[in-house]
């Protein structure tokens, strides 16, 4: 999963997989003037929404994408 944004003053990027037994995949705390980009590998066992929440300028922004799980991995 790669997350990149053009939002300014990003403080955190949080990734969830809503059908995982532990939905919180990762929480990244970004330093000031850090590029708002993160990348990580995840494993899901069934089709699921991947939800990203970004905290920027003390506002929360959310996006999600439905991921279909194939026999040999995610797609």
PDB file of N, CA, C and O in Angstrom:
ATOM      1  N   UNK A   1       0.852  -1.169   0.000  1.00  0.00           N
ATOM      2  CA  UNK A   1       0.000   0.000   0.000  1.00  0.00           C
ATOM      3  C   UNK A   1       0.894   1.226   0.000  1.00  0.00           C
ATOM      4  O   UNK A   1       1.808   1.330   0.815  1.00  0.00           O
ATOM      5  N   UNK A   2       0.620   2.139  -0.898  1.00  0.00           N
ATOM      6  CA  UNK A   2       1.339   3.409  -0.937  1.00  0.00           C
ATOM      7  C   UNK A   2       0.327   4.537  -0.761  1.00  0.00           C
ATOM      8  O   UNK A   2      -0.737   4.519  -1.368  1.00  0.00           O
ATOM      9  N   UNK A   3       0.681   5.492   0.075  1.00  0.00           N
ATOM     10  CA  UNK A   3      -0.186   6.646   0.321  1.00  0.00           C
ATOM     11  C   UNK A   3       0.632   7.902   0.089  1.00  0.00           C
ATOM     12  O   UNK A   3       1.697   8.081   0.670  1.00  0.00           O
ATOM     13  N   UNK A   4       0.104   8.763  -0.774  1.00  0.00           N
ATOM     14  CA  UNK A   4       0.752  10.042  -1.073  1.00  0.00           C
ATOM     15  C   UNK A   4      -0.341  11.099  -1.138  1.00  0.00           C
ATOM     16  O   UNK A   4      -1.431  10.842  -1.645  1.00  0.00           O
ATOM     17  N   UNK A   5      -0.048  12.277  -0.610  1.00  0.00           N
ATOM     18  CA  UNK A   5      -1.030  13.354  -0.632  1.00  0.00           C
ATOM     19  C   UNK A   5      -0.353  14.681  -0.943  1.00  0.00           C
ATOM     20  O   UNK A   5       0.849  14.842  -0.703  1.00  0.00           O
ATOM     21  N   UNK A   6      -1.142  15.611  -1.438  1.00  0.00           N
ATOM     22  CA  UNK A   6      -0.668  16.976  -1.661  1.00  0.00           C
ATOM     23  C   UNK A   6      -1.094  17.908  -0.527  1.00  0.00           C
ATOM     24  O   UNK A   6      -0.834  19.106  -0.590  1.00  0.00           O
ATOM     25  N   UNK A   7      -1.770  17.351   0.483  1.00  0.00           N
ATOM     26  CA  UNK A   7      -2.176  18.162   1.631  1.00  0.00           C
ATOM     27  C   UNK A   7      -0.943  18.717   2.348  1.00  0.00           C
ATOM     28  O   UNK A   7       0.101  18.076   2.381  1.00  0.00           O
ATOM     29  N   UNK A   8      -1.087  19.870   2.925  1.00  0.00           N
ATOM     30  CA  UNK A   8       0.002  20.519   3.663  1.00  0.00           C
ATOM     31  C   UNK A   8      -0.122  20.209   5.158  1.00  0.00           C
ATOM     32  O   UNK A   8      -1.213  19.943   5.660  1.00  0.00           O
ATOM     33  N   UNK A   9       0.996  20.269   5.864  1.00  0.00           N
ATOM     34  CA  UNK A   9       1.046  20.087   7.313  1.00  0.00           C
ATOM     35  C   UNK A   9       0.448  18.757   7.772  1.00  0.00           C
ATOM     36  O   UNK A   9      -0.320  18.701   8.727  1.00  0.00           O
ATOM     37  N   UNK A  10       0.817  17.682   7.089  1.00  0.00           N
ATOM     38  CA  UNK A  10       0.326  16.356   7.456  1.00  0.00           C
ATOM     39  C   UNK A  10       1.040  15.897   8.725  1.00  0.00           C
ATOM     40  O   UNK A  10       2.267  15.893   8.798  1.00  0.00           O
ATOM     41  N   UNK A  11       0.245  15.509   9.724  1.00  0.00           N
ATOM     42  CA  UNK A  11       0.803  15.041  10.994  1.00  0.00           C
ATOM     43  C   UNK A  11       0.801  13.518  11.074  1.00  0.00           C
ATOM     44  O   UNK A  11       1.752  12.930  11.576  1.00  0.00           O
ATOM     45  N   UNK A  12      -0.288  12.889  10.624  1.00  0.00           N
ATOM     46  CA  UNK A  12      -0.363  11.428  10.679  1.00  0.00           C
ATOM     47  C   UNK A  12      -1.033  10.864   9.434  1.00  0.00           C
ATOM     48  O   UNK A  12      -1.868  11.517   8.814  1.00  0.00           O
ATOM     49  N   UNK A  13      -0.633   9.639   9.104  1.00  0.00           N
ATOM     50  CA  UNK A  13      -1.293   8.844   8.071  1.00  0.00           C
ATOM     51  C   UNK A  13      -1.582   7.488   8.712  1.00  0.00           C
ATOM     52  O   UNK A  13      -0.663   6.818   9.194  1.00  0.00           O
ATOM     53  N   UNK A  14      -2.855   7.109   8.727  1.00  0.00           N
ATOM     54  CA  UNK A  14      -3.277   5.863   9.359  1.00  0.00           C
ATOM     55  C   UNK A  14      -3.965   4.990   8.329  1.00  0.00           C
ATOM     56  O   UNK A  14      -4.789   5.481   7.550  1.00  0.00           O
ATOM     57  N   UNK A  15      -3.637   3.695   8.337  1.00  0.00           N
ATOM     58  CA  UNK A  15      -4.187   2.741   7.375  1.00  0.00           C
ATOM     59  C   UNK A  15      -4.934   1.643   8.122  1.00  0.00           C
ATOM     60  O   UNK A  15      -4.418   1.068   9.078  1.00  0.00           O
ATOM     61  N   UNK A  16      -6.163   1.356   7.652  1.00  0.00           N
ATOM     62  CA  UNK A  16      -6.995   0.302   8.219  1.00  0.00           C
ATOM     63  C   UNK A  16      -7.419  -0.679   7.124  1.00  0.00           C
ATOM     64  O   UNK A  16      -7.576  -0.277   5.976  1.00  0.00           O
ATOM     65  N   UNK A  17      -7.638  -1.924   7.493  1.00  0.00           N
ATOM     66  CA  UNK A  17      -8.287  -2.922   6.636  1.00  0.00           C
ATOM     67  C   UNK A  17      -9.510  -3.390   7.415  1.00  0.00           C
ATOM     68  O   UNK A  17      -9.381  -4.088   8.424  1.00  0.00           O
ATOM     69  N   UNK A  18     -10.701  -3.002   6.970  1.00  0.00           N
ATOM     70  CA  UNK A  18     -11.886  -3.177   7.813  1.00  0.00           C
ATOM     71  C   UNK A  18     -12.285  -4.622   8.090  1.00  0.00           C
ATOM     72  O   UNK A  18     -12.978  -4.894   9.050  1.00  0.00           O
ATOM     73  N   UNK A  19     -11.840  -5.592   7.294  1.00  0.00           N
ATOM     74  CA  UNK A  19     -12.204  -6.985   7.557  1.00  0.00           C
ATOM     75  C   UNK A  19     -11.104  -7.766   8.271  1.00  0.00           C
ATOM     76  O   UNK A  19     -11.258  -8.949   8.530  1.00  0.00           O
ATOM     77  N   UNK A  20     -10.002  -7.140   8.584  1.00  0.00           N
ATOM     78  CA  UNK A  20      -8.925  -7.828   9.308  1.00  0.00           C
ATOM     79  C   UNK A  20      -9.329  -8.042  10.768  1.00  0.00           C
ATOM     80  O   UNK A  20     -10.041  -7.206  11.330  1.00  0.00           O
ATOM     81  N   UNK A  21      -8.826  -9.111  11.396  1.00  0.00           N
ATOM     82  CA  UNK A  21      -9.087  -9.301  12.819  1.00  0.00           C
ATOM     83  C   UNK A  21      -8.572  -8.118  13.649  1.00  0.00           C
ATOM     84  O   UNK A  21      -9.183  -7.741  14.637  1.00  0.00           O
ATOM     85  N   UNK A  22      -7.459  -7.543  13.246  1.00  0.00           N
ATOM     86  CA  UNK A  22      -6.917  -6.313  13.837  1.00  0.00           C
ATOM     87  C   UNK A  22      -6.930  -5.256  12.739  1.00  0.00           C
ATOM     88  O   UNK A  22      -5.994  -5.190  11.941  1.00  0.00           O
ATOM     89  N   UNK A  23      -7.981  -4.447  12.664  1.00  0.00           N
ATOM     90  CA  UNK A  23      -8.140  -3.528  11.524  1.00  0.00           C
ATOM     91  C   UNK A  23      -7.036  -2.484  11.351  1.00  0.00           C
ATOM     92  O   UNK A  23      -6.766  -2.055  10.237  1.00  0.00           O
ATOM     93  N   UNK A  24      -6.393  -2.060  12.448  1.00  0.00           N
ATOM     94  CA  UNK A  24      -5.334  -1.049  12.329  1.00  0.00           C
ATOM     95  C   UNK A  24      -4.095  -1.694  11.724  1.00  0.00           C
ATOM     96  O   UNK A  24      -3.461  -2.550  12.325  1.00  0.00           O
ATOM     97  N   UNK A  25      -3.759  -1.276  10.511  1.00  0.00           N
ATOM     98  CA  UNK A  25      -2.584  -1.804   9.811  1.00  0.00           C
ATOM     99  C   UNK A  25      -1.334  -1.027  10.217  1.00  0.00           C
ATOM    100  O   UNK A  25      -0.318  -1.612  10.557  1.00  0.00           O
ATOM    101  N   UNK A  26      -1.419   0.299  10.158  1.00  0.00           N
ATOM    102  CA  UNK A  26      -0.238   1.118  10.465  1.00  0.00           C
ATOM    103  C   UNK A  26      -0.677   2.536  10.799  1.00  0.00           C
ATOM    104  O   UNK A  26      -1.690   3.023  10.292  1.00  0.00           O
ATOM    105  N   UNK A  27       0.121   3.184  11.649  1.00  0.00           N
ATOM    106  CA  UNK A  27      -0.072   4.593  11.973  1.00  0.00           C
ATOM    107  C   UNK A  27       1.292   5.264  11.867  1.00  0.00           C
ATOM    108  O   UNK A  27       2.213   4.902  12.593  1.00  0.00           O
ATOM    109  N   UNK A  28       1.417   6.206  10.965  1.00  0.00           N
ATOM    110  CA  UNK A  28       2.676   6.901  10.727  1.00  0.00           C
ATOM    111  C   UNK A  28       2.568   8.325  11.261  1.00  0.00           C
ATOM    112  O   UNK A  28       1.659   9.064  10.885  1.00  0.00           O
ATOM    113  N   UNK A  29       3.489   8.704  12.135  1.00  0.00           N
ATOM    114  CA  UNK A  29       3.595  10.076  12.636  1.00  0.00           C
ATOM    115  C   UNK A  29       4.692  10.768  11.844  1.00  0.00           C
ATOM    116  O   UNK A  29       5.847  10.345  11.892  1.00  0.00           O
ATOM    117  N   UNK A  30       4.320  11.816  11.114  1.00  0.00           N
ATOM    118  CA  UNK A  30       5.271  12.508  10.256  1.00  0.00           C
ATOM    119  C   UNK A  30       5.830  13.746  10.948  1.00  0.00           C
ATOM    120  O   UNK A  30       5.089  14.474  11.619  1.00  0.00           O
ATOM    121  N   UNK A  31       7.106  13.960  10.783  1.00  0.00           N
ATOM    122  CA  UNK A  31       7.749  15.151  11.312  1.00  0.00           C
ATOM    123  C   UNK A  31       7.418  16.355  10.434  1.00  0.00           C
ATOM    124  O   UNK A  31       7.063  16.212   9.265  1.00  0.00           O
ATOM    125  N   UNK A  32       7.571  17.523  11.012  1.00  0.00           N
ATOM    126  CA  UNK A  32       7.332  18.749  10.256  1.00  0.00           C
ATOM    127  C   UNK A  32       8.256  18.791   9.039  1.00  0.00           C
ATOM    128  O   UNK A  32       9.418  18.394   9.115  1.00  0.00           O
ATOM    129  N   UNK A  33       7.755  19.251   7.909  1.00  0.00           N
ATOM    130  CA  UNK A  33       8.469  19.348   6.631  1.00  0.00           C
ATOM    131  C   UNK A  33       8.795  17.993   6.021  1.00  0.00           C
ATOM    132  O   UNK A  33       9.607  17.903   5.099  1.00  0.00           O
ATOM    133  N   UNK A  34       8.193  16.945   6.516  1.00  0.00           N
ATOM    134  CA  UNK A  34       8.385  15.604   5.951  1.00  0.00           C
ATOM    135  C   UNK A  34       7.456  15.445   4.741  1.00  0.00           C
ATOM    136  O   UNK A  34       6.321  15.937   4.743  1.00  0.00           O
ATOM    137  N   UNK A  35       7.923  14.773   3.698  1.00  0.00           N
ATOM    138  CA  UNK A  35       7.060  14.514   2.548  1.00  0.00           C
ATOM    139  C   UNK A  35       5.915  13.608   2.972  1.00  0.00           C
ATOM    140  O   UNK A  35       6.147  12.579   3.614  1.00  0.00           O
ATOM    141  N   UNK A  36       4.661  13.947   2.617  1.00  0.00           N
ATOM    142  CA  UNK A  36       3.519  13.132   3.027  1.00  0.00           C
ATOM    143  C   UNK A  36       3.352  11.898   2.130  1.00  0.00           C
ATOM    144  O   UNK A  36       2.441  11.803   1.312  1.00  0.00           O
ATOM    145  N   UNK A  37       4.260  10.943   2.292  1.00  0.00           N
ATOM    146  CA  UNK A  37       4.247   9.705   1.522  1.00  0.00           C
ATOM    147  C   UNK A  37       4.678   8.564   2.429  1.00  0.00           C
ATOM    148  O   UNK A  37       5.674   8.686   3.152  1.00  0.00           O
ATOM    149  N   UNK A  38       3.908   7.468   2.420  1.00  0.00           N
ATOM    150  CA  UNK A  38       4.277   6.261   3.156  1.00  0.00           C
ATOM    151  C   UNK A  38       3.991   5.049   2.278  1.00  0.00           C
ATOM    152  O   UNK A  38       3.164   5.095   1.374  1.00  0.00           O
ATOM    153  N   UNK A  39       4.677   3.969   2.586  1.00  0.00           N
ATOM    154  CA  UNK A  39       4.498   2.719   1.859  1.00  0.00           C
ATOM    155  C   UNK A  39       4.710   1.570   2.822  1.00  0.00           C
ATOM    156  O   UNK A  39       5.629   1.606   3.643  1.00  0.00           O
ATOM    157  N   UNK A  40       3.838   0.563   2.737  1.00  0.00           N
ATOM    158  CA  UNK A  40       3.977  -0.619   3.579  1.00  0.00           C
ATOM    159  C   UNK A  40       3.315  -1.811   2.888  1.00  0.00           C
ATOM    160  O   UNK A  40       2.493  -1.642   1.992  1.00  0.00           O
ATOM    161  N   UNK A  41       3.697  -2.990   3.317  1.00  0.00           N
ATOM    162  CA  UNK A  41       3.090  -4.209   2.797  1.00  0.00           C
ATOM    163  C   UNK A  41       2.069  -4.698   3.813  1.00  0.00           C
ATOM    164  O   UNK A  41       2.308  -4.630   5.012  1.00  0.00           O
ATOM    165  N   UNK A  42       0.930  -5.180   3.294  1.00  0.00           N
ATOM    166  CA  UNK A  42      -0.091  -5.720   4.179  1.00  0.00           C
ATOM    167  C   UNK A  42      -0.578  -7.055   3.634  1.00  0.00           C
ATOM    168  O   UNK A  42      -0.363  -7.375   2.465  1.00  0.00           O
ATOM    169  N   UNK A  43      -1.221  -7.814   4.498  1.00  0.00           N
ATOM    170  CA  UNK A  43      -1.798  -9.083   4.098  1.00  0.00           C
ATOM    171  C   UNK A  43      -3.244  -9.104   4.570  1.00  0.00           C
ATOM    172  O   UNK A  43      -3.516  -8.836   5.743  1.00  0.00           O
ATOM    173  N   UNK A  44      -4.164  -9.389   3.654  1.00  0.00           N
ATOM    174  CA  UNK A  44      -5.573  -9.530   3.995  1.00  0.00           C
ATOM    175  C   UNK A  44      -6.052 -10.885   3.511  1.00  0.00           C
ATOM    176  O   UNK A  44      -5.579 -11.393   2.496  1.00  0.00           O
ATOM    177  N   UNK A  45      -6.982 -11.482   4.245  1.00  0.00           N
ATOM    178  CA  UNK A  45      -7.428 -12.827   3.902  1.00  0.00           C
ATOM    179  C   UNK A  45      -8.714 -12.859   3.087  1.00  0.00           C
ATOM    180  O   UNK A  45      -9.068 -13.885   2.532  1.00  0.00           O
ATOM    181  N   UNK A  46      -9.425 -11.733   3.014  1.00  0.00           N
ATOM    182  CA  UNK A  46     -10.669 -11.683   2.255  1.00  0.00           C
ATOM    183  C   UNK A  46     -10.848 -10.282   1.679  1.00  0.00           C
ATOM    184  O   UNK A  46     -10.213  -9.334   2.145  1.00  0.00           O
ATOM    185  N   UNK A  47     -11.705 -10.146   0.670  1.00  0.00           N
ATOM    186  CA  UNK A  47     -11.938  -8.811   0.100  1.00  0.00           C
ATOM    187  C   UNK A  47     -12.312  -7.816   1.194  1.00  0.00           C
ATOM    188  O   UNK A  47     -13.044  -8.144   2.130  1.00  0.00           O
ATOM    189  N   UNK A  48     -11.772  -6.614   1.088  1.00  0.00           N
ATOM    190  CA  UNK A  48     -11.920  -5.655   2.173  1.00  0.00           C
ATOM    191  C   UNK A  48     -11.685  -4.239   1.672  1.00  0.00           C
ATOM    192  O   UNK A  48     -11.005  -4.033   0.668  1.00  0.00           O
ATOM    193  N   UNK A  49     -12.241  -3.278   2.393  1.00  0.00           N
ATOM    194  CA  UNK A  49     -11.896  -1.878   2.156  1.00  0.00           C
ATOM    195  C   UNK A  49     -10.581  -1.572   2.863  1.00  0.00           C
ATOM    196  O   UNK A  49     -10.385  -1.952   4.014  1.00  0.00           O
ATOM    197  N   UNK A  50      -9.694  -0.906   2.163  1.00  0.00           N
ATOM    198  CA  UNK A  50      -8.500  -0.340   2.779  1.00  0.00           C
ATOM    199  C   UNK A  50      -8.826   1.135   2.978  1.00  0.00           C
ATOM    200  O   UNK A  50      -9.133   1.844   2.016  1.00  0.00           O
ATOM    201  N   UNK A  51      -8.784   1.576   4.218  1.00  0.00           N
ATOM    202  CA  UNK A  51      -9.181   2.932   4.580  1.00  0.00           C
ATOM    203  C   UNK A  51      -7.942   3.697   5.035  1.00  0.00           C
ATOM    204  O   UNK A  51      -7.157   3.185   5.837  1.00  0.00           O
ATOM    205  N   UNK A  52      -7.776   4.910   4.512  1.00  0.00           N
ATOM    206  CA  UNK A  52      -6.667   5.775   4.906  1.00  0.00           C
ATOM    207  C   UNK A  52      -7.240   7.047   5.505  1.00  0.00           C
ATOM    208  O   UNK A  52      -8.125   7.674   4.915  1.00  0.00           O
ATOM    209  N   UNK A  53      -6.733   7.400   6.683  1.00  0.00           N
ATOM    210  CA  UNK A  53      -7.129   8.649   7.334  1.00  0.00           C
ATOM    211  C   UNK A  53      -5.879   9.500   7.511  1.00  0.00           C
ATOM    212  O   UNK A  53      -4.866   9.025   8.026  1.00  0.00           O
ATOM    213  N   UNK A  54      -5.971  10.736   7.043  1.00  0.00           N
ATOM    214  CA  UNK A  54      -4.850  11.679   7.129  1.00  0.00           C
ATOM    215  C   UNK A  54      -5.257  12.844   8.018  1.00  0.00           C
ATOM    216  O   UNK A  54      -6.327  13.423   7.841  1.00  0.00           O
ATOM    217  N   UNK A  55      -4.393  13.154   8.967  1.00  0.00           N
ATOM    218  CA  UNK A  55      -4.582  14.319   9.824  1.00  0.00           C
ATOM    219  C   UNK A  55      -3.660  15.417   9.290  1.00  0.00           C
ATOM    220  O   UNK A  55      -2.438  15.291   9.351  1.00  0.00           O
ATOM    221  N   UNK A  56      -4.275  16.478   8.752  1.00  0.00           N
ATOM    222  CA  UNK A  56      -3.513  17.606   8.208  1.00  0.00           C
ATOM    223  C   UNK A  56      -4.184  18.899   8.641  1.00  0.00           C
ATOM    224  O   UNK A  56      -5.409  19.034   8.504  1.00  0.00           O
ATOM    225  N   UNK A  57      -3.413  19.825   9.148  1.00  0.00           N
ATOM    226  CA  UNK A  57      -3.946  21.105   9.642  1.00  0.00           C
ATOM    227  C   UNK A  57      -5.091  20.883  10.628  1.00  0.00           C
ATOM    228  O   UNK A  57      -6.103  21.588  10.593  1.00  0.00           O
ATOM    229  N   UNK A  58      -4.959  19.874  11.482  1.00  0.00           N
ATOM    230  CA  UNK A  58      -5.952  19.544  12.504  1.00  0.00           C
ATOM    231  C   UNK A  58      -7.332  19.211  11.931  1.00  0.00           C
ATOM    232  O   UNK A  58      -8.352  19.394  12.589  1.00  0.00           O
ATOM    233  N   UNK A  59      -7.346  18.721  10.696  1.00  0.00           N
ATOM    234  CA  UNK A  59      -8.566  18.210  10.059  1.00  0.00           C
ATOM    235  C   UNK A  59      -8.288  16.776   9.638  1.00  0.00           C
ATOM    236  O   UNK A  59      -7.146  16.423   9.329  1.00  0.00           O
ATOM    237  N   UNK A  60      -9.340  15.956   9.622  1.00  0.00           N
ATOM    238  CA  UNK A  60      -9.203  14.563   9.204  1.00  0.00           C
ATOM    239  C   UNK A  60      -9.762  14.385   7.802  1.00  0.00           C
ATOM    240  O   UNK A  60     -10.865  14.863   7.498  1.00  0.00           O
ATOM    241  N   UNK A  61      -9.003  13.682   6.964  1.00  0.00           N
ATOM    242  CA  UNK A  61      -9.403  13.376   5.595  1.00  0.00           C
ATOM    243  C   UNK A  61      -9.380  11.859   5.448  1.00  0.00           C
ATOM    244  O   UNK A  61      -8.486  11.198   5.966  1.00  0.00           O
ATOM    245  N   UNK A  62     -10.377  11.321   4.748  1.00  0.00           N
ATOM    246  CA  UNK A  62     -10.460   9.873   4.601  1.00  0.00           C
ATOM    247  C   UNK A  62     -10.676   9.502   3.138  1.00  0.00           C
ATOM    248  O   UNK A  62     -11.369  10.209   2.395  1.00  0.00           O
ATOM    249  N   UNK A  63     -10.070   8.392   2.760  1.00  0.00           N
ATOM    250  CA  UNK A  63     -10.342   7.790   1.466  1.00  0.00           C
ATOM    251  C   UNK A  63     -10.322   6.288   1.661  1.00  0.00           C
ATOM    252  O   UNK A  63      -9.773   5.788   2.639  1.00  0.00           O
ATOM    253  N   UNK A  64     -10.949   5.562   0.750  1.00  0.00           N
ATOM    254  CA  UNK A  64     -10.931   4.112   0.854  1.00  0.00           C
ATOM    255  C   UNK A  64     -10.968   3.499  -0.535  1.00  0.00           C
ATOM    256  O   UNK A  64     -11.407   4.133  -1.496  1.00  0.00           O
ATOM    257  N   UNK A  65     -10.472   2.278  -0.604  1.00  0.00           N
ATOM    258  CA  UNK A  65     -10.489   1.527  -1.855  1.00  0.00           C
ATOM    259  C   UNK A  65     -10.779   0.073  -1.520  1.00  0.00           C
ATOM    260  O   UNK A  65     -10.186  -0.486  -0.596  1.00  0.00           O
ATOM    261  N   UNK A  66     -11.686  -0.529  -2.268  1.00  0.00           N
ATOM    262  CA  UNK A  66     -12.023  -1.928  -2.062  1.00  0.00           C
ATOM    263  C   UNK A  66     -10.983  -2.791  -2.764  1.00  0.00           C
ATOM    264  O   UNK A  66     -10.677  -2.590  -3.935  1.00  0.00           O
ATOM    265  N   UNK A  67     -10.416  -3.742  -2.031  1.00  0.00           N
ATOM    266  CA  UNK A  67      -9.377  -4.626  -2.545  1.00  0.00           C
ATOM    267  C   UNK A  67      -9.951  -6.037  -2.657  1.00  0.00           C
ATOM    268  O   UNK A  67     -10.529  -6.554  -1.697  1.00  0.00           O
ATOM    269  N   UNK A  68      -9.789  -6.636  -3.831  1.00  0.00           N
ATOM    270  CA  UNK A  68     -10.210  -8.013  -4.054  1.00  0.00           C
ATOM    271  C   UNK A  68      -9.025  -8.930  -3.818  1.00  0.00           C
ATOM    272  O   UNK A  68      -7.923  -8.672  -4.315  1.00  0.00           O
ATOM    273  N   UNK A  69      -9.248  -9.973  -3.043  1.00  0.00           N
ATOM    274  CA  UNK A  69      -8.166 -10.915  -2.722  1.00  0.00           C
ATOM    275  C   UNK A  69      -8.205 -12.050  -3.741  1.00  0.00           C
ATOM    276  O   UNK A  69      -9.230 -12.688  -3.940  1.00  0.00           O
ATOM    277  N   UNK A  70      -7.065 -12.288  -4.369  1.00  0.00           N
ATOM    278  CA  UNK A  70      -6.923 -13.390  -5.309  1.00  0.00           C
ATOM    279  C   UNK A  70      -6.239 -14.548  -4.606  1.00  0.00           C
ATOM    280  O   UNK A  70      -5.668 -14.403  -3.527  1.00  0.00           O
ATOM    281  N   UNK A  71      -6.247 -15.701  -5.221  1.00  0.00           N
ATOM    282  CA  UNK A  71      -5.666 -16.897  -4.609  1.00  0.00           C
ATOM    283  C   UNK A  71      -4.197 -16.705  -4.234  1.00  0.00           C
ATOM    284  O   UNK A  71      -3.737 -17.173  -3.214  1.00  0.00           O
ATOM    285  N   UNK A  72      -3.434 -15.978  -5.057  1.00  0.00           N
ATOM    286  CA  UNK A  72      -2.009 -15.797  -4.819  1.00  0.00           C
ATOM    287  C   UNK A  72      -1.655 -14.452  -4.212  1.00  0.00           C
ATOM    288  O   UNK A  72      -0.507 -14.059  -4.201  1.00  0.00           O
ATOM    289  N   UNK A  73      -2.627 -13.681  -3.759  1.00  0.00           N
ATOM    290  CA  UNK A  73      -2.337 -12.386  -3.164  1.00  0.00           C
ATOM    291  C   UNK A  73      -3.430 -11.382  -3.434  1.00  0.00           C
ATOM    292  O   UNK A  73      -4.493 -11.715  -3.946  1.00  0.00           O
ATOM    293  N   UNK A  74      -3.178 -10.128  -3.086  1.00  0.00           N
ATOM    294  CA  UNK A  74      -4.155  -9.057  -3.251  1.00  0.00           C
ATOM    295  C   UNK A  74      -4.129  -8.519  -4.672  1.00  0.00           C
ATOM    296  O   UNK A  74      -3.113  -8.582  -5.351  1.00  0.00           O
ATOM    297  N   UNK A  75      -5.226  -7.944  -5.124  1.00  0.00           N
ATOM    298  CA  UNK A  75      -5.289  -7.361  -6.458  1.00  0.00           C
ATOM    299  C   UNK A  75      -5.983  -6.056  -6.471  1.00  0.00           C
ATOM    300  O   UNK A  75      -6.513  -5.583  -5.556  1.00  0.00           O
TER     301      UNK A  75
END
